[in-house]
Amino acid sequence: TLMAIPVIDFSKLDGEERGKTLAQIANGCEEWGFFQLINHGISEELLERVKNVASECYKVEREPNFKNSKPVKLLNELLESKSSSDDQKIETVDWEDVFLLTDDNDNDWPSKTHGFKEIMKEYRAEIKKLAIKVMDVMDENLGLPKGYINKAFNGGEDKNAAFFGTKVSHYPPCPHPEKVNGLRAHTDAGGVILLFQDDEVNGLQILKDGVWIDVQPLKNSIVINVGDQIEVLSNGKYKSVWHRVLAMPDGNRRSIASFYNPSLKATIEPAQELLVNGNIGKEVEGDSETKYPKIVFGDYMSVYAEQKFQPKEPRFQAAVKAM
Ligand code: OGA
Ligand code: NI
């Protein structure tokens, strides 16, 4: 298609074009919910090592088991079933291989791939710094005090309480991509997501004005997207956007998604600074009322675990009831 998500040169924040770059990021957050950063400060040399070690890890430690996975079994059953119709599609699982890296589970990280742990730790440290820079830019664009979002995610304190995870996904080639999703459509639950996607194999799409459009692969860029908690905190000025991954007939798509989320104990609510009522006499652009309830993130995650692939709006109210 002609439409492509915005590509923004993050290094220009430090120069004469700072104002223009801030505006581009504001537009990416308000109108798209997704944008790509180039010149984001993470070295190409590190990114090359990350790609190599992740692909090696998949080949050695994951691929041998994919043939026994749930999606492969379900697809085979569907193909063999005489009663299934041609347009029947699997809607209960995704055609993907996934594992999660956090600081807390590093004893369980893949261990048979030489260099995996060291390289992924180095990458996570860099991408976490980028997450904080992106949140600082959002603060500035929203007119919030510097560090506001990060502080909210840390439960109001500056300590290291926010949840920082990295999901390593592979989407192997699929013999019947019309019968299963790579990853079913959803919005992301948390804060800021930083996605390092495959250089070549596409499949990731976002829903923009009712049309699915590709998130075009762009070598060594980092795709940023807004999660549900940023939508709440910004009182809907920034929107978490529906996205999905298509299964593809050729190529094994790699995608490494890091998410900077609130602590499970943190309470998230629309920033008072963005509400007209809380700013009497000041010139504030915004709505007079909160559009979202105050929610403990852990309660939201309990609801999300059940309703990830359903419309997001009812999740906010369901999470209030869970409190
Ligand atoms: C996700 C996600 C996209 C991808 O993990 O929430 O949307 O490209 N991933 O893997
Ligand atoms: Ni997602």
mmCIF file of C-alpha atoms and ligand atoms in Angstrom:
data_model
loop_
_atom_site.group_PDB
_atom_site.id
_atom_site.type_symbol
_atom_site.label_atom_id
_atom_site.label_comp_id
_atom_site.label_asym_id
_atom_site.label_seq_id
_atom_site.Cartn_x
_atom_site.Cartn_y
_atom_site.Cartn_z
ATOM 1 C CA THR A 1 0.000 0.000 0.000
ATOM 2 C CA LEU A 2 0.950 3.644 -0.213
ATOM 3 C CA MET A 3 0.599 4.145 3.503
ATOM 4 C CA ALA A 4 3.572 3.507 5.728
ATOM 5 C CA ILE A 5 4.032 4.190 9.407
ATOM 6 C CA PRO A 6 6.194 7.256 10.194
ATOM 7 C CA VAL A 7 9.976 6.847 10.181
ATOM 8 C CA ILE A 8 11.625 9.296 12.569
ATOM 9 C CA ASP A 9 15.314 10.184 12.966
ATOM 10 C CA PHE A 10 15.742 10.110 16.748
ATOM 11 C CA SER A 11 19.211 11.694 16.624
ATOM 12 C CA LYS A 12 17.653 14.948 15.398
ATOM 13 C CA LEU A 13 16.226 15.482 18.878
ATOM 14 C CA ASP A 14 19.680 16.667 19.878
ATOM 15 C CA GLY A 15 20.050 19.311 17.182
ATOM 16 C CA GLU A 16 18.430 22.234 15.446
ATOM 17 C CA GLU A 17 15.508 20.082 14.377
ATOM 18 C CA ARG A 18 14.480 19.193 17.914
ATOM 19 C CA GLY A 19 11.110 20.941 17.643
ATOM 20 C CA LYS A 20 10.260 19.289 14.367
ATOM 21 C CA THR A 21 11.316 15.889 15.704
ATOM 22 C CA LEU A 22 9.222 16.287 18.863
ATOM 23 C CA ALA A 23 6.264 17.108 16.618
ATOM 24 C CA GLN A 24 6.874 14.028 14.483
ATOM 25 C CA ILE A 25 6.902 11.844 17.585
ATOM 26 C CA ALA A 26 3.734 13.527 18.901
ATOM 27 C CA ASN A 27 2.070 12.800 15.564
ATOM 28 C CA GLY A 28 3.290 9.179 15.688
ATOM 29 C CA CYS A 29 1.747 8.765 19.145
ATOM 30 C CA GLU A 30 -1.522 10.583 18.421
ATOM 31 C CA GLU A 31 -2.340 9.534 14.874
ATOM 32 C CA TRP A 32 -0.615 6.168 14.484
ATOM 33 C CA GLY A 33 0.225 4.574 17.833
ATOM 34 C CA PHE A 34 3.190 3.063 15.956
ATOM 35 C CA PHE A 35 6.344 4.624 14.470
ATOM 36 C CA GLN A 36 9.864 3.567 13.570
ATOM 37 C CA LEU A 37 13.006 5.147 14.986
ATOM 38 C CA ILE A 38 16.232 5.304 13.033
ATOM 39 C CA ASN A 39 19.501 6.668 14.461
ATOM 40 C CA HIS A 40 18.186 5.655 17.872
ATOM 41 C CA GLY A 41 21.652 5.333 19.391
ATOM 42 C CA ILE A 42 21.871 1.535 19.621
ATOM 43 C CA SER A 43 24.890 0.451 17.613
ATOM 44 C CA GLU A 44 24.435 -1.528 14.412
ATOM 45 C CA GLU A 45 27.231 -3.763 15.588
ATOM 46 C CA LEU A 46 25.245 -4.795 18.683
ATOM 47 C CA LEU A 47 22.071 -5.221 16.609
ATOM 48 C CA GLU A 48 23.893 -7.542 14.212
ATOM 49 C CA ARG A 49 25.073 -9.665 17.139
ATOM 50 C CA VAL A 50 21.504 -9.769 18.543
ATOM 51 C CA LYS A 51 20.085 -10.953 15.211
ATOM 52 C CA ASN A 52 22.737 -13.621 14.801
ATOM 53 C CA VAL A 53 22.513 -15.005 18.307
ATOM 54 C CA ALA A 54 18.690 -15.007 18.309
ATOM 55 C CA SER A 55 18.545 -16.865 14.982
ATOM 56 C CA GLU A 56 21.185 -19.321 16.138
ATOM 57 C CA CYS A 57 19.263 -19.884 19.366
ATOM 58 C CA TYR A 58 16.055 -20.553 17.449
ATOM 59 C CA LYS A 59 17.773 -23.027 15.152
ATOM 60 C CA VAL A 60 19.503 -24.952 17.930
ATOM 61 C CA GLU A 61 17.104 -24.760 20.856
ATOM 62 C CA ARG A 62 13.623 -24.091 19.481
ATOM 63 C CA GLU A 63 13.147 -25.245 15.901
ATOM 64 C CA PRO A 64 13.572 -28.959 16.673
ATOM 65 C CA ASN A 65 10.430 -28.782 18.834
ATOM 66 C CA PHE A 66 8.252 -26.628 16.634
ATOM 67 C CA LYS A 67 6.915 -29.636 14.717
ATOM 68 C CA ASN A 68 5.397 -30.882 17.994
ATOM 69 C CA SER A 69 3.835 -27.541 18.876
ATOM 70 C CA LYS A 70 0.144 -26.811 19.301
ATOM 71 C CA PRO A 71 -0.313 -24.773 16.101
ATOM 72 C CA VAL A 72 1.304 -27.469 13.966
ATOM 73 C CA LYS A 73 -0.896 -30.136 15.527
ATOM 74 C CA LEU A 74 -4.060 -28.077 15.120
ATOM 75 C CA LEU A 75 -3.267 -27.226 11.519
ATOM 76 C CA ASN A 76 -2.659 -30.884 10.686
ATOM 77 C CA GLU A 77 -5.929 -31.840 12.353
ATOM 78 C CA LEU A 78 -7.784 -29.190 10.390
ATOM 79 C CA LEU A 79 -6.255 -30.335 7.100
ATOM 80 C CA GLU A 80 -7.082 -33.965 7.812
ATOM 81 C CA SER A 81 -10.603 -33.336 9.052
ATOM 82 C CA LYS A 82 -13.167 -34.245 6.412
ATOM 83 C CA SER A 83 -15.852 -32.122 7.996
ATOM 84 C CA SER A 84 -13.910 -28.857 7.906
ATOM 85 C CA SER A 85 -14.772 -26.290 5.280
ATOM 86 C CA ASP A 86 -12.212 -24.614 3.019
ATOM 87 C CA ASP A 87 -12.491 -21.255 4.714
ATOM 88 C CA GLN A 88 -12.159 -22.560 8.269
ATOM 89 C CA LYS A 89 -9.441 -20.839 10.244
ATOM 90 C CA ILE A 90 -7.719 -21.637 13.549
ATOM 91 C CA GLU A 91 -8.554 -18.903 16.064
ATOM 92 C CA THR A 92 -7.278 -20.395 19.313
ATOM 93 C CA VAL A 93 -3.509 -20.422 18.834
ATOM 94 C CA ASP A 94 -0.814 -18.532 16.961
ATOM 95 C CA TRP A 95 1.771 -19.812 14.490
ATOM 96 C CA GLU A 96 4.750 -18.658 16.525
ATOM 97 C CA ASP A 97 7.549 -19.726 18.823
ATOM 98 C CA VAL A 98 7.993 -17.442 21.838
ATOM 99 C CA PHE A 99 10.081 -17.121 24.946
ATOM 100 C CA LEU A 100 10.328 -14.354 27.499
ATOM 101 C CA LEU A 101 13.436 -12.806 29.015
ATOM 102 C CA THR A 102 13.328 -10.864 32.279
ATOM 103 C CA ASP A 103 15.977 -10.139 34.897
ATOM 104 C CA ASP A 104 14.083 -12.394 37.294
ATOM 105 C CA ASN A 105 14.116 -15.503 35.112
ATOM 106 C CA ASP A 106 17.657 -15.342 33.753
ATOM 107 C CA ASN A 107 18.440 -18.818 35.053
ATOM 108 C CA ASP A 108 15.871 -20.103 32.569
ATOM 109 C CA TRP A 109 17.160 -18.207 29.553
ATOM 110 C CA PRO A 110 18.337 -20.382 26.652
ATOM 111 C CA SER A 111 21.763 -21.634 27.656
ATOM 112 C CA LYS A 112 22.995 -23.793 24.794
ATOM 113 C CA THR A 113 23.686 -20.931 22.410
ATOM 114 C CA HIS A 114 27.113 -19.448 22.913
ATOM 115 C CA GLY A 115 26.912 -15.758 23.801
ATOM 116 C CA PHE A 116 23.121 -15.584 24.020
ATOM 117 C CA LYS A 117 22.900 -14.410 27.605
ATOM 118 C CA GLU A 118 25.695 -11.836 27.399
ATOM 119 C CA ILE A 119 24.478 -10.331 24.148
ATOM 120 C CA MET A 120 20.822 -10.192 25.186
ATOM 121 C CA LYS A 121 21.741 -8.587 28.517
ATOM 122 C CA GLU A 122 23.723 -5.949 26.689
ATOM 123 C CA TYR A 123 20.808 -5.403 24.276
ATOM 124 C CA ARG A 124 18.237 -5.179 27.066
ATOM 125 C CA ALA A 125 20.295 -2.563 28.889
ATOM 126 C CA GLU A 126 20.457 -0.436 25.728
ATOM 127 C CA ILE A 127 16.807 -0.834 24.770
ATOM 128 C CA LYS A 128 15.747 -0.005 28.334
ATOM 129 C CA LYS A 129 17.643 3.290 28.121
ATOM 130 C CA LEU A 130 15.885 4.013 24.827
ATOM 131 C CA ALA A 131 12.504 3.238 26.448
ATOM 132 C CA ILE A 132 13.186 5.842 29.128
ATOM 133 C CA LYS A 133 14.224 8.423 26.526
ATOM 134 C CA VAL A 134 11.019 7.769 24.573
ATOM 135 C CA MET A 135 8.919 8.168 27.732
ATOM 136 C CA ASP A 136 10.721 11.444 28.497
ATOM 137 C CA VAL A 137 9.787 12.673 25.014
ATOM 138 C CA MET A 138 6.167 11.672 25.623
ATOM 139 C CA ASP A 139 6.216 13.625 28.921
ATOM 140 C CA GLU A 140 7.487 16.671 27.094
ATOM 141 C CA ASN A 141 4.981 16.350 24.259
ATOM 142 C CA LEU A 142 2.090 15.865 26.681
ATOM 143 C CA GLY A 143 3.171 18.815 28.833
ATOM 144 C CA LEU A 144 3.928 16.599 31.825
ATOM 145 C CA PRO A 145 6.904 17.054 34.158
ATOM 146 C CA LYS A 146 9.994 15.179 32.992
ATOM 147 C CA GLY A 147 9.994 11.612 34.338
ATOM 148 C CA TYR A 148 6.240 11.600 35.008
ATOM 149 C CA ILE A 149 5.412 8.419 33.069
ATOM 150 C CA ASN A 150 8.405 6.509 34.361
ATOM 151 C CA LYS A 151 7.559 7.510 37.923
ATOM 152 C CA ALA A 152 3.957 6.373 37.475
ATOM 153 C CA PHE A 153 5.183 3.045 36.116
ATOM 154 C CA ASN A 154 7.411 2.664 39.159
ATOM 155 C CA GLY A 155 4.438 3.122 41.464
ATOM 156 C CA GLY A 156 5.236 6.741 42.224
ATOM 157 C CA GLU A 157 8.789 6.095 43.268
ATOM 158 C CA ASP A 158 12.015 6.269 41.330
ATOM 159 C CA LYS A 159 13.174 2.832 42.300
ATOM 160 C CA ASN A 160 13.521 -0.044 39.898
ATOM 161 C CA ALA A 161 9.977 -1.383 40.125
ATOM 162 C CA ALA A 162 8.726 -1.028 36.549
ATOM 163 C CA PHE A 163 8.427 -4.306 34.644
ATOM 164 C CA PHE A 164 10.868 -4.690 31.792
ATOM 165 C CA GLY A 165 10.539 -7.803 29.641
ATOM 166 C CA THR A 166 11.787 -8.977 26.272
ATOM 167 C CA LYS A 167 9.768 -11.406 24.191
ATOM 168 C CA VAL A 168 11.752 -13.240 21.535
ATOM 169 C CA SER A 169 9.427 -14.494 18.796
ATOM 170 C CA HIS A 170 9.912 -16.460 15.617
ATOM 171 C CA TYR A 171 7.204 -16.982 13.033
ATOM 172 C CA PRO A 172 8.253 -20.019 11.007
ATOM 173 C CA PRO A 173 7.103 -20.430 7.410
ATOM 174 C CA CYS A 174 3.567 -21.774 7.298
ATOM 175 C CA PRO A 175 2.268 -24.172 4.629
ATOM 176 C CA HIS A 176 -1.272 -22.749 4.980
ATOM 177 C CA PRO A 177 -0.996 -19.108 6.022
ATOM 178 C CA GLU A 178 -4.676 -18.552 5.228
ATOM 179 C CA LYS A 179 -5.669 -20.983 7.990
ATOM 180 C CA VAL A 180 -3.853 -19.561 11.007
ATOM 181 C CA ASN A 181 -2.517 -16.249 12.337
ATOM 182 C CA GLY A 182 1.109 -15.569 13.182
ATOM 183 C CA LEU A 183 -0.277 -13.601 16.116
ATOM 184 C CA ARG A 184 -3.960 -12.743 16.460
ATOM 185 C CA ALA A 185 -5.012 -9.093 16.486
ATOM 186 C CA HIS A 186 -4.674 -7.304 19.828
ATOM 187 C CA THR A 187 -3.535 -4.133 21.519
ATOM 188 C CA ASP A 188 -0.607 -4.325 23.944
ATOM 189 C CA ALA A 189 -1.452 -4.168 27.640
ATOM 190 C CA GLY A 190 1.470 -2.249 29.015
ATOM 191 C CA GLY A 191 3.459 0.920 28.518
ATOM 192 C CA VAL A 192 5.963 1.440 25.745
ATOM 193 C CA ILE A 193 6.904 -1.390 23.384
ATOM 194 C CA LEU A 194 10.168 -1.363 21.451
ATOM 195 C CA LEU A 195 10.212 -3.879 18.636
ATOM 196 C CA PHE A 196 13.277 -5.012 16.760
ATOM 197 C CA GLN A 197 11.716 -6.797 13.817
ATOM 198 C CA ASP A 198 13.098 -8.866 10.995
ATOM 199 C CA ASP A 199 15.057 -7.056 8.259
ATOM 200 C CA GLU A 200 13.238 -8.792 5.433
ATOM 201 C CA VAL A 201 10.281 -10.994 6.271
ATOM 202 C CA ASN A 202 7.144 -8.931 6.783
ATOM 203 C CA GLY A 203 3.882 -9.924 8.430
ATOM 204 C CA LEU A 204 3.288 -7.279 11.104
ATOM 205 C CA GLN A 205 0.304 -5.043 10.365
ATOM 206 C CA ILE A 206 -1.566 -2.304 12.198
ATOM 207 C CA LEU A 207 -5.196 -1.312 11.842
ATOM 208 C CA LYS A 208 -5.293 2.288 10.606
ATOM 209 C CA ASP A 209 -8.642 3.920 9.811
ATOM 210 C CA GLY A 210 -10.197 0.499 9.317
ATOM 211 C CA VAL A 211 -7.475 -0.797 6.982
ATOM 212 C CA TRP A 212 -4.674 -3.224 7.809
ATOM 213 C CA ILE A 213 -1.344 -1.750 6.749
ATOM 214 C CA ASP A 214 2.131 -3.272 6.862
ATOM 215 C CA VAL A 215 4.769 -2.201 9.339
ATOM 216 C CA GLN A 216 7.405 -2.156 6.641
ATOM 217 C CA PRO A 217 10.681 -3.909 7.563
ATOM 218 C CA LEU A 218 13.454 -1.311 7.817
ATOM 219 C CA LYS A 219 16.891 -2.655 8.609
ATOM 220 C CA ASN A 220 18.057 -1.979 12.185
ATOM 221 C CA SER A 221 15.240 0.403 13.020
ATOM 222 C CA ILE A 222 13.323 0.109 16.275
ATOM 223 C CA VAL A 223 9.524 0.154 16.025
ATOM 224 C CA ILE A 224 7.872 1.946 18.939
ATOM 225 C CA ASN A 225 4.261 1.419 19.922
ATOM 226 C CA VAL A 226 1.945 2.669 22.606
ATOM 227 C CA GLY A 227 0.376 0.224 25.072
ATOM 228 C CA ASP A 228 -2.967 0.472 26.858
ATOM 229 C CA GLN A 229 -1.423 2.113 29.957
ATOM 230 C CA ILE A 230 -0.044 5.027 27.944
ATOM 231 C CA GLU A 231 -3.528 5.433 26.489
ATOM 232 C CA VAL A 232 -4.942 5.637 30.027
ATOM 233 C CA LEU A 233 -2.240 7.945 31.345
ATOM 234 C CA SER A 234 -2.660 10.320 28.395
ATOM 235 C CA ASN A 235 -6.457 10.178 28.843
ATOM 236 C CA GLY A 236 -6.826 8.843 25.319
ATOM 237 C CA LYS A 237 -4.650 11.407 23.569
ATOM 238 C CA TYR A 238 -2.333 8.554 22.636
ATOM 239 C CA LYS A 239 -4.025 5.361 21.517
ATOM 240 C CA SER A 240 -2.901 1.769 21.739
ATOM 241 C CA VAL A 241 -3.495 0.461 18.245
ATOM 242 C CA TRP A 242 -4.673 -2.934 17.050
ATOM 243 C CA HIS A 243 -1.975 -4.986 15.370
ATOM 244 C CA ARG A 244 -1.473 -8.551 14.191
ATOM 245 C CA VAL A 245 1.117 -10.771 12.555
ATOM 246 C CA LEU A 246 0.189 -12.707 9.431
ATOM 247 C CA ALA A 247 1.533 -16.198 8.975
ATOM 248 C CA MET A 248 3.789 -16.233 5.923
ATOM 249 C CA PRO A 249 4.445 -19.028 3.413
ATOM 250 C CA ASP A 250 8.171 -18.264 3.153
ATOM 251 C CA GLY A 251 10.837 -17.102 5.551
ATOM 252 C CA ASN A 252 11.206 -17.400 9.306
ATOM 253 C CA ARG A 253 10.340 -13.983 10.734
ATOM 254 C CA ARG A 254 12.251 -12.918 13.835
ATOM 255 C CA SER A 255 10.883 -10.273 16.157
ATOM 256 C CA ILE A 256 12.248 -9.148 19.507
ATOM 257 C CA ALA A 257 9.720 -7.087 21.473
ATOM 258 C CA SER A 258 10.779 -5.335 24.669
ATOM 259 C CA PHE A 259 8.168 -3.766 26.864
ATOM 260 C CA TYR A 260 8.557 -1.200 29.569
ATOM 261 C CA ASN A 261 5.453 -1.689 31.696
ATOM 262 C CA PRO A 262 4.170 -0.468 35.036
ATOM 263 C CA SER A 263 4.982 -2.472 38.118
ATOM 264 C CA LEU A 264 2.102 -4.881 38.844
ATOM 265 C CA LYS A 265 1.458 -2.842 42.005
ATOM 266 C CA ALA A 266 1.403 0.539 40.271
ATOM 267 C CA THR A 267 -1.882 2.412 39.986
ATOM 268 C CA ILE A 268 -2.381 3.993 36.574
ATOM 269 C CA GLU A 269 -4.847 6.791 35.883
ATOM 270 C CA PRO A 270 -5.154 9.748 33.515
ATOM 271 C CA ALA A 271 -2.616 12.441 34.432
ATOM 272 C CA GLN A 272 -4.365 15.241 36.345
ATOM 273 C CA GLU A 273 -2.308 17.746 34.350
ATOM 274 C CA LEU A 274 -4.189 16.723 31.206
ATOM 275 C CA LEU A 275 -7.635 17.374 32.612
ATOM 276 C CA VAL A 276 -9.162 20.778 32.100
ATOM 277 C CA ASN A 277 -10.943 20.653 35.462
ATOM 278 C CA GLY A 278 -7.713 20.190 37.297
ATOM 279 C CA ASN A 279 -6.220 23.189 35.530
ATOM 280 C CA ILE A 280 -8.694 26.001 36.057
ATOM 281 C CA GLY A 281 -7.302 29.249 34.718
ATOM 282 C CA LYS A 282 -4.578 27.554 32.734
ATOM 283 C CA GLU A 283 -4.697 27.061 29.026
ATOM 284 C CA VAL A 284 -4.928 23.321 28.755
ATOM 285 C CA GLU A 285 -5.904 21.489 25.665
ATOM 286 C CA GLY A 286 -7.794 18.402 26.620
ATOM 287 C CA ASP A 287 -10.920 16.919 28.000
ATOM 288 C CA SER A 288 -12.710 18.003 31.089
ATOM 289 C CA GLU A 289 -13.321 14.494 32.240
ATOM 290 C CA THR A 290 -11.328 11.362 32.689
ATOM 291 C CA LYS A 291 -12.177 8.782 30.087
ATOM 292 C CA TYR A 292 -10.547 5.927 31.963
ATOM 293 C CA PRO A 293 -10.797 4.597 35.498
ATOM 294 C CA LYS A 294 -7.942 4.339 37.953
ATOM 295 C CA ILE A 295 -6.563 0.793 37.740
ATOM 296 C CA VAL A 296 -3.935 -1.286 39.497
ATOM 297 C CA PHE A 297 -1.839 -2.681 36.653
ATOM 298 C CA GLY A 298 -1.749 -6.199 38.120
ATOM 299 C CA ASP A 299 -5.558 -6.283 38.070
ATOM 300 C CA TYR A 300 -5.516 -5.132 34.468
ATOM 301 C CA MET A 301 -3.096 -7.936 33.577
ATOM 302 C CA SER A 302 -5.395 -10.534 35.145
ATOM 303 C CA VAL A 303 -8.198 -9.353 32.884
ATOM 304 C CA TYR A 304 -5.864 -9.073 29.890
ATOM 305 C CA ALA A 305 -4.721 -12.680 30.295
ATOM 306 C CA GLU A 306 -8.325 -13.710 29.592
ATOM 307 C CA GLN A 307 -9.311 -11.025 27.081
ATOM 308 C CA LYS A 308 -6.165 -10.166 25.107
ATOM 309 C CA PHE A 309 -7.755 -10.840 21.715
ATOM 310 C CA GLN A 310 -11.041 -9.085 22.488
ATOM 311 C CA PRO A 311 -11.940 -5.392 22.255
ATOM 312 C CA LYS A 312 -9.918 -3.385 24.756
ATOM 313 C CA GLU A 313 -12.516 -0.940 26.062
ATOM 314 C CA PRO A 314 -14.384 -3.425 28.318
ATOM 315 C CA ARG A 315 -11.066 -4.467 29.897
ATOM 316 C CA PHE A 316 -10.715 -1.174 31.754
ATOM 317 C CA GLN A 317 -14.047 -1.552 33.542
ATOM 318 C CA ALA A 318 -13.498 -5.263 34.152
ATOM 319 C CA ALA A 319 -10.185 -4.436 35.838
ATOM 320 C CA VAL A 320 -11.904 -1.964 38.182
ATOM 321 C CA LYS A 321 -14.291 -4.691 39.294
ATOM 322 C CA ALA A 322 -11.345 -6.995 39.931
ATOM 323 C CA MET A 323 -9.865 -4.488 42.427
HETATM 324 C C1 OGA B 1 3.423 -8.640 20.669
HETATM 325 C C2 OGA B 1 3.458 -8.287 19.249
HETATM 326 C C3 OGA B 1 4.600 -8.314 17.148
HETATM 327 C C4 OGA B 1 5.681 -9.054 16.481
HETATM 328 O O1 OGA B 1 4.264 -9.442 21.091
HETATM 329 O O2 OGA B 1 2.559 -8.124 21.389
HETATM 330 O O3 OGA B 1 2.590 -7.609 18.807
HETATM 331 O O4 OGA B 1 6.096 -8.584 15.426
HETATM 332 N N1 OGA B 1 4.470 -8.722 18.508
HETATM 333 O O5 OGA B 1 6.099 -10.080 16.989
HETATM 334 NI NI NI B 2 1.534 -6.675 20.382
#
